[in-house]
Amino acid sequence: MRILLALLLSFVTVAHAEDRGLLPGLIAAPLLLPVNISGKDLTLDAYVIRPDRPGRFPLVIMTHGTPSGGEGFFDKITRRTPISFNLAAVALAQRGYATLSIMRRGFGRSGGGYSEGLPAPCDYTSGVRIGADDVIAAISAVRNEPWVDGDHILLLGHSTGGLTMLAAAERNPAGVVGIVNFDGGYHSTVKPGEPCAPERLVETVAALSRAVRVPALWLYAENDQFYGPDLARQMFAAYTAGGAPARLQILPPFGKNGHDLVTEGAASRWLPIVEPFLAELKLPSAVAIDLPEPAALPAPPGLSPDCQKMFARYTSYRSDAKAFAVDDKGGCGSSNGRTVAEARDNAIAECSNKDSACHVYAVGQHVGEN
């Protein structure tokens, strides 16, 4: 596997040498990570962002949530992508971490088929322990890479991924020194968007806490529409009652649903809480790699008000694999991808409508099809 990682990462390094892009001093690369889970060889869809220099870096492994069940569930999970953590990953890579965002089995382009179906309604404990197998396998796959400090590993999960990281830490894997749980919970498969039997979530975290000795930081937004502060506090009390070391922080409201703060909000909204936790773990907390402000881009003429806002978000987003498409009626599409080609295709698909053709306006921080 080391050869695979070296080839992918060296390719990105060469690209940066020619055009420093939006991430000077960092390497960003998609990976198909070879793992062995329950005796089966497969690959996990993953994305790395890390400092562009020799050395071993503390590793942050990140994993995602799960969309609500019901019609279209399997289409939704295959459209998931490991770049959803890019805002957080860039901020942590600037602080000297190697970040590895992984899609669990059946999500995105990961192999193995979806494995986290609950054996009984609301049996969350079994579901997240299955997902934890993927996290443990990813740790094993990368811990000996020359850019990874295998003795300093941080687990960061969002939503279902937050509970999954607690389940992974339950096994106290070697090298894991901390957990950051963003809005951990589990949706109902009966009532999409709602936790099924919230008391079962409380029971789940209590069960996961009995063996874990890894410190955890729990972060929940005040306006999380799925797992609000009251439920978060109940879960936290059950988790710490079992002896697990943890602290809970309720963050200010974010947008219409604070549940997606870590994937959609600026890292500056949560870093002031996370940095002291990192420092306590003897992990880096200060910025080591400064990134210049993104170059200004002229907006396409005639954009609708919504597309003007979308273009403003596009120009500030730090990824060289992004694209913005427009039509001649003020419509638009914006996308970030694992690769530039994927970003272009997705931007066109998002923009397209039956009344007007779309074309790519910008790629990365450059106007035109470059």
PDB file of N, CA and C in Angstrom, residues 3-36:
ATOM      1  N   ILE A   3       3.409   1.991  -1.685  1.00  0.00           N
ATOM      2  CA  ILE A   3       3.691   2.433  -3.054  1.00  0.00           C
ATOM      3  C   ILE A   3       2.513   3.221  -3.600  1.00  0.00           C
ATOM      4  N   LEU A   4       1.293   2.735  -3.372  1.00  0.00           N
ATOM      5  CA  LEU A   4       0.095   3.432  -3.847  1.00  0.00           C
ATOM      6  C   LEU A   4       0.025   4.840  -3.271  1.00  0.00           C
ATOM      7  N   LEU A   5       0.204   4.972  -1.952  1.00  0.00           N
ATOM      8  CA  LEU A   5       0.123   6.282  -1.328  1.00  0.00           C
ATOM      9  C   LEU A   5       1.225   7.200  -1.830  1.00  0.00           C
ATOM     10  N   ALA A   6       2.421   6.662  -1.970  1.00  0.00           N
ATOM     11  CA  ALA A   6       3.537   7.493  -2.413  1.00  0.00           C
ATOM     12  C   ALA A   6       3.297   8.032  -3.813  1.00  0.00           C
ATOM     13  N   LEU A   7       2.765   7.192  -4.697  1.00  0.00           N
ATOM     14  CA  LEU A   7       2.510   7.644  -6.065  1.00  0.00           C
ATOM     15  C   LEU A   7       1.466   8.754  -6.087  1.00  0.00           C
ATOM     16  N   LEU A   8       0.379   8.566  -5.375  1.00  0.00           N
ATOM     17  CA  LEU A   8      -0.680   9.570  -5.377  1.00  0.00           C
ATOM     18  C   LEU A   8      -0.192  10.888  -4.795  1.00  0.00           C
ATOM     19  N   LEU A   9       0.509  10.816  -3.673  1.00  0.00           N
ATOM     20  CA  LEU A   9       0.921  12.038  -3.002  1.00  0.00           C
ATOM     21  C   LEU A   9       2.029  12.750  -3.758  1.00  0.00           C
ATOM     22  N   SER A  10       2.946  12.001  -4.389  1.00  0.00           N
ATOM     23  CA  SER A  10       4.008  12.656  -5.145  1.00  0.00           C
ATOM     24  C   SER A  10       3.441  13.343  -6.374  1.00  0.00           C
ATOM     25  N   PHE A  11       2.387  12.791  -6.960  1.00  0.00           N
ATOM     26  CA  PHE A  11       1.750  13.438  -8.115  1.00  0.00           C
ATOM     27  C   PHE A  11       1.203  14.800  -7.735  1.00  0.00           C
ATOM     28  N   VAL A  12       0.559  14.870  -6.569  1.00  0.00           N
ATOM     29  CA  VAL A  12       0.006  16.149  -6.148  1.00  0.00           C
ATOM     30  C   VAL A  12       1.122  17.137  -5.823  1.00  0.00           C
ATOM     31  N   THR A  13       2.212  16.647  -5.246  1.00  0.00           N
ATOM     32  CA  THR A  13       3.331  17.527  -4.942  1.00  0.00           C
ATOM     33  C   THR A  13       3.877  18.162  -6.202  1.00  0.00           C
ATOM     34  N   VAL A  14       4.003  17.382  -7.274  1.00  0.00           N
ATOM     35  CA  VAL A  14       4.486  17.921  -8.543  1.00  0.00           C
ATOM     36  C   VAL A  14       3.534  18.982  -9.070  1.00  0.00           C
ATOM     37  N   ALA A  15       2.228  18.699  -8.980  1.00  0.00           N
ATOM     38  CA  ALA A  15       1.248  19.682  -9.443  1.00  0.00           C
ATOM     39  C   ALA A  15       1.377  20.982  -8.668  1.00  0.00           C
ATOM     40  N   HIS A  16       1.616  20.897  -7.364  1.00  0.00           N
ATOM     41  CA  HIS A  16       1.751  22.107  -6.555  1.00  0.00           C
ATOM     42  C   HIS A  16       3.014  22.878  -6.913  1.00  0.00           C
ATOM     43  N   ALA A  17       4.060  22.146  -7.302  1.00  0.00           N
ATOM     44  CA  ALA A  17       5.294  22.839  -7.648  1.00  0.00           C
ATOM     45  C   ALA A  17       5.105  23.733  -8.861  1.00  0.00           C
ATOM     46  N   GLU A  18       4.183  23.345  -9.759  1.00  0.00           N
ATOM     47  CA  GLU A  18       3.942  24.133 -10.963  1.00  0.00           C
ATOM     48  C   GLU A  18       2.958  25.268 -10.698  1.00  0.00           C
ATOM     49  N   ASP A  19       1.959  25.025  -9.871  1.00  0.00           N
ATOM     50  CA  ASP A  19       0.946  26.039  -9.568  1.00  0.00           C
ATOM     51  C   ASP A  19       0.547  25.848  -8.114  1.00  0.00           C
ATOM     52  N   ARG A  20       0.944  26.767  -7.253  1.00  0.00           N
ATOM     53  CA  ARG A  20       0.737  26.559  -5.832  1.00  0.00           C
ATOM     54  C   ARG A  20      -0.732  26.534  -5.449  1.00  0.00           C
ATOM     55  N   GLY A  21      -1.594  27.068  -6.295  1.00  0.00           N
ATOM     56  CA  GLY A  21      -3.018  26.947  -6.059  1.00  0.00           C
ATOM     57  C   GLY A  21      -3.467  27.541  -4.737  1.00  0.00           C
ATOM     58  N   LEU A  22      -4.539  26.961  -4.188  1.00  0.00           N
ATOM     59  CA  LEU A  22      -5.155  27.481  -2.974  1.00  0.00           C
ATOM     60  C   LEU A  22      -4.589  26.863  -1.703  1.00  0.00           C
ATOM     61  N   LEU A  23      -3.738  25.844  -1.835  1.00  0.00           N
ATOM     62  CA  LEU A  23      -3.227  25.141  -0.671  1.00  0.00           C
ATOM     63  C   LEU A  23      -1.702  25.071  -0.676  1.00  0.00           C
ATOM     64  N   PRO A  24      -1.014  26.207  -0.841  1.00  0.00           N
ATOM     65  CA  PRO A  24       0.446  26.158  -0.832  1.00  0.00           C
ATOM     66  C   PRO A  24       0.963  25.671   0.522  1.00  0.00           C
ATOM     67  N   GLY A  25       1.879  24.709   0.462  1.00  0.00           N
ATOM     68  CA  GLY A  25       2.401  24.128   1.692  1.00  0.00           C
ATOM     69  C   GLY A  25       1.657  22.893   2.146  1.00  0.00           C
ATOM     70  N   LEU A  26       0.578  22.531   1.443  1.00  0.00           N
ATOM     71  CA  LEU A  26      -0.188  21.340   1.784  1.00  0.00           C
ATOM     72  C   LEU A  26      -0.282  20.415   0.579  1.00  0.00           C
ATOM     73  N   ILE A  27      -0.475  19.146   0.857  1.00  0.00           N
ATOM     74  CA  ILE A  27      -0.748  18.129  -0.153  1.00  0.00           C
ATOM     75  C   ILE A  27      -2.196  17.679   0.027  1.00  0.00           C
ATOM     76  N   ALA A  28      -2.923  17.562  -1.062  1.00  0.00           N
ATOM     77  CA  ALA A  28      -4.294  17.047  -1.027  1.00  0.00           C
ATOM     78  C   ALA A  28      -4.430  15.984  -2.105  1.00  0.00           C
ATOM     79  N   ALA A  29      -4.941  14.818  -1.762  1.00  0.00           N
ATOM     80  CA  ALA A  29      -5.013  13.729  -2.737  1.00  0.00           C
ATOM     81  C   ALA A  29      -6.128  12.750  -2.398  1.00  0.00           C
ATOM     82  N   PRO A  30      -6.870  12.288  -3.418  1.00  0.00           N
ATOM     83  CA  PRO A  30      -7.833  11.198  -3.205  1.00  0.00           C
ATOM     84  C   PRO A  30      -7.097   9.871  -3.119  1.00  0.00           C
ATOM     85  N   LEU A  31      -7.636   8.948  -2.346  1.00  0.00           N
ATOM     86  CA  LEU A  31      -7.045   7.623  -2.188  1.00  0.00           C
ATOM     87  C   LEU A  31      -8.118   6.549  -2.271  1.00  0.00           C
ATOM     88  N   LEU A  32      -7.761   5.400  -2.778  1.00  0.00           N
ATOM     89  CA  LEU A  32      -8.514   4.174  -2.554  1.00  0.00           C
ATOM     90  C   LEU A  32      -7.654   3.361  -1.602  1.00  0.00           C
ATOM     91  N   LEU A  33      -8.044   3.343  -0.343  1.00  0.00           N
ATOM     92  CA  LEU A  33      -7.215   2.813   0.727  1.00  0.00           C
ATOM     93  C   LEU A  33      -7.424   1.309   0.878  1.00  0.00           C
ATOM     94  N   PRO A  34      -6.401   0.486   0.614  1.00  0.00           N
ATOM     95  CA  PRO A  34      -6.559  -0.970   0.769  1.00  0.00           C
ATOM     96  C   PRO A  34      -6.638  -1.352   2.242  1.00  0.00           C
ATOM     97  N   VAL A  35      -7.682  -2.084   2.621  1.00  0.00           N
ATOM     98  CA  VAL A  35      -7.854  -2.532   4.002  1.00  0.00           C
ATOM     99  C   VAL A  35      -8.299  -3.985   4.011  1.00  0.00           C
ATOM    100  N   ASN A  36      -8.223  -4.588   5.179  1.00  0.00           N
ATOM    101  CA  ASN A  36      -8.770  -5.936   5.380  1.00  0.00           C
ATOM    102  C   ASN A  36      -9.741  -5.860   6.538  1.00  0.00           C
TER     103      ASN A  36
END
